[in-house]
Amino acid sequence: MIKISCLLLIVCLSLQCLAHVEFAGITREEYNGRMIDFFQDQNGYDDAKLACEKDFGEEARVCVDSEVGIIAQTDSLNFLPFKKGVRFIDMALSFDQETGFPVNDCRGFTSNSTDVFSPCIKHILGGPILPSVCSCEKILHLMCCFDY
């Protein structure tokens, strides 16, 4: 288990709320984008949460895109596995510029298809940590966070 102590403060201006978020780390195991195969459910998002809970306790969940940006600014991602990448949740629907295929959290973490994609972060050996797009058949870690 890799645990980085990184406190984040996210301000929800439209909801006028404050939430404290802590980066828990990345899952020990790696998964393709079809989380329903690993935790036997039809909702891939709660199965992805179960993967984080398995390593970090029941308060853990998969980090979302806005948290990843904040975590990256603290150099807390420098430990990421080189070249492989890690997945996180980004509820926005976009399309890969090269293939035209959708980038949609592996269809809600229910697909391991080569023509379905999810957002991910990659660490280039000797270089930067970059946002990227990963095919859902790739076996990757998940980024996990806590709310408190």
Tab-separated table of C-alpha atoms in Angstrom:
chain	number	residue	atom	x	y	z
A	1	MET	CA	0.000	0.000	0.000
A	2	ILE	CA	1.370	3.408	-0.987
A	3	LYS	CA	0.049	6.284	1.100
A	4	ILE	CA	0.922	9.890	0.452
A	5	SER	CA	-0.188	12.504	2.925
A	6	CYS	CA	-1.562	15.272	0.806
A	7	LEU	CA	-4.391	17.453	2.069
A	8	LEU	CA	-6.603	19.106	-0.463
A	9	LEU	CA	-9.292	21.689	0.014
A	10	ILE	CA	-11.952	21.807	-2.656
A	11	VAL	CA	-14.408	24.660	-2.614
A	12	CYS	CA	-17.795	24.003	-4.197
A	13	LEU	CA	-18.735	27.554	-5.089
A	14	SER	CA	-22.130	26.785	-6.595
A	15	LEU	CA	-23.120	24.633	-3.616
A	16	GLN	CA	-21.265	26.768	-1.073
A	17	CYS	CA	-19.717	23.722	0.507
A	18	LEU	CA	-16.250	22.759	1.675
A	19	ALA	CA	-14.843	19.255	1.413
A	20	HIS	CA	-11.464	18.063	2.598
A	21	VAL	CA	-9.885	15.435	0.396
A	22	GLU	CA	-6.818	13.318	1.090
A	23	PHE	CA	-4.944	11.349	-1.552
A	24	ALA	CA	-4.875	7.738	-0.302
A	25	GLY	CA	-2.588	6.265	-2.979
A	26	ILE	CA	-2.949	3.806	-5.830
A	27	THR	CA	-4.464	0.344	-5.655
A	28	ARG	CA	-2.043	-2.548	-5.167
A	29	GLU	CA	-3.761	-4.549	-7.861
A	30	GLU	CA	-4.205	-3.482	-11.435
A	31	TYR	CA	-7.500	-3.727	-13.284
A	32	ASN	CA	-8.778	-3.363	-16.818
A	33	GLY	CA	-11.737	-1.026	-17.337
A	34	ARG	CA	-14.370	-3.708	-16.736
A	35	MET	CA	-14.596	-3.519	-12.944
A	36	ILE	CA	-17.798	-5.586	-12.897
A	37	ASP	CA	-15.657	-8.682	-13.594
A	38	PHE	CA	-13.709	-8.205	-10.369
A	39	PHE	CA	-16.450	-7.343	-7.886
A	40	GLN	CA	-19.512	-9.069	-9.448
A	41	ASP	CA	-21.852	-6.124	-9.789
A	42	GLN	CA	-23.454	-4.371	-12.747
A	43	ASN	CA	-22.478	-0.859	-11.645
A	44	GLY	CA	-18.828	-0.328	-12.493
A	45	TYR	CA	-18.463	2.878	-10.465
A	46	ASP	CA	-19.262	1.225	-7.155
A	47	ASP	CA	-16.990	-1.671	-8.130
A	48	ALA	CA	-14.143	0.802	-8.722
A	49	LYS	CA	-14.853	2.214	-5.247
A	50	LEU	CA	-14.665	-1.327	-3.834
A	51	ALA	CA	-11.153	-1.659	-5.308
A	52	CYS	CA	-10.075	1.438	-3.358
A	53	GLU	CA	-11.876	0.221	-0.225
A	54	LYS	CA	-10.032	-3.100	-0.478
A	55	ASP	CA	-6.659	-1.340	-0.065
A	56	PHE	CA	-7.504	1.788	1.947
A	57	GLY	CA	-10.670	1.056	3.938
A	58	GLU	CA	-14.346	1.762	3.411
A	59	GLU	CA	-13.948	5.556	3.342
A	60	ALA	CA	-11.769	5.338	0.199
A	61	ARG	CA	-13.035	5.973	-3.318
A	62	VAL	CA	-11.606	6.628	-6.786
A	63	CYS	CA	-10.237	10.168	-7.205
A	64	VAL	CA	-12.022	12.471	-9.655
A	65	ASP	CA	-10.455	14.707	-12.302
A	66	SER	CA	-10.415	17.965	-10.313
A	67	GLU	CA	-8.628	16.238	-7.423
A	68	VAL	CA	-6.014	14.755	-9.752
A	69	GLY	CA	-5.098	18.251	-10.939
A	70	ILE	CA	-4.639	19.468	-7.384
A	71	ILE	CA	-2.684	16.367	-6.335
A	72	ALA	CA	-0.368	16.745	-9.351
A	73	GLN	CA	0.537	20.277	-8.219
A	74	THR	CA	1.905	18.913	-4.930
A	75	ASP	CA	4.341	16.470	-6.572
A	76	SER	CA	2.485	13.634	-4.852
A	77	LEU	CA	2.279	11.710	-8.130
A	78	ASN	CA	6.035	11.336	-8.630
A	79	PHE	CA	5.870	7.738	-7.399
A	80	LEU	CA	3.532	6.587	-10.199
A	81	PRO	CA	4.643	3.505	-12.137
A	82	PHE	CA	6.561	4.572	-15.239
A	83	LYS	CA	4.770	4.270	-18.600
A	84	LYS	CA	1.761	2.292	-17.302
A	85	GLY	CA	-0.495	4.983	-15.890
A	86	VAL	CA	-3.370	5.082	-13.410
A	87	ARG	CA	-7.104	5.593	-13.949
A	88	PHE	CA	-9.365	8.118	-12.261
A	89	ILE	CA	-12.980	9.254	-12.765
A	90	ASP	CA	-13.883	12.044	-15.179
A	91	MET	CA	-17.626	12.202	-15.795
A	92	ALA	CA	-17.185	14.398	-18.895
A	93	LEU	CA	-17.699	12.687	-22.242
A	94	SER	CA	-14.990	13.471	-24.758
A	95	PHE	CA	-13.468	11.805	-27.803
A	96	ASP	CA	-9.929	10.624	-28.526
A	97	GLN	CA	-8.509	12.902	-31.229
A	98	GLU	CA	-6.606	10.125	-32.990
A	99	THR	CA	-9.306	7.459	-33.126
A	100	GLY	CA	-12.531	9.385	-32.606
A	101	PHE	CA	-13.556	6.827	-29.964
A	102	PRO	CA	-15.274	8.052	-26.775
A	103	VAL	CA	-13.353	8.663	-23.552
A	104	ASN	CA	-15.964	7.829	-20.928
A	105	ASP	CA	-14.553	6.043	-17.859
A	106	CYS	CA	-14.646	2.745	-19.779
A	107	ARG	CA	-18.426	3.116	-20.144
A	108	GLY	CA	-18.809	3.557	-16.415
A	109	PHE	CA	-16.139	0.930	-15.647
A	110	THR	CA	-18.112	-1.772	-17.490
A	111	SER	CA	-15.929	-2.231	-20.599
A	112	ASN	CA	-12.505	-3.684	-21.341
A	113	SER	CA	-12.764	-3.020	-25.075
A	114	THR	CA	-9.829	-1.781	-27.145
A	115	ASP	CA	-12.037	0.887	-28.718
A	116	VAL	CA	-13.309	2.379	-25.434
A	117	PHE	CA	-11.123	4.724	-23.387
A	118	SER	CA	-10.735	6.313	-19.983
A	119	PRO	CA	-8.729	9.278	-18.770
A	120	CYS	CA	-5.487	8.342	-17.079
A	121	ILE	CA	-2.255	9.856	-15.816
A	122	LYS	CA	1.103	8.630	-17.117
A	123	HIS	CA	4.571	9.193	-15.717
A	124	ILE	CA	7.223	9.436	-18.422
A	125	LEU	CA	10.596	8.021	-17.332
A	126	GLY	CA	12.910	10.991	-16.832
A	127	GLY	CA	10.086	13.317	-17.718
A	128	PRO	CA	6.813	14.771	-16.549
A	129	ILE	CA	3.543	13.348	-15.310
A	130	LEU	CA	0.999	13.844	-18.081
A	131	PRO	CA	-2.741	13.529	-18.510
A	132	SER	CA	-3.495	10.947	-21.138
A	133	VAL	CA	-6.090	8.594	-22.591
A	134	CYS	CA	-5.822	4.859	-21.942
A	135	SER	CA	-7.628	2.042	-23.708
A	136	CYS	CA	-9.923	0.109	-21.386
A	137	GLU	CA	-8.255	-3.244	-22.088
A	138	LYS	CA	-5.063	-1.945	-20.412
A	139	ILE	CA	-4.382	-3.254	-16.929
A	140	LEU	CA	-3.829	-0.215	-14.659
A	141	HIS	CA	-3.950	0.887	-11.034
A	142	LEU	CA	-6.709	3.193	-9.753
A	143	MET	CA	-6.039	6.487	-7.928
A	144	CYS	CA	-7.803	6.538	-4.554
A	145	CYS	CA	-8.836	9.440	-2.311
A	146	PHE	CA	-10.607	9.996	1.009
A	147	ASP	CA	-13.252	12.583	1.958
A	148	TYR	CA	-13.357	13.735	5.528
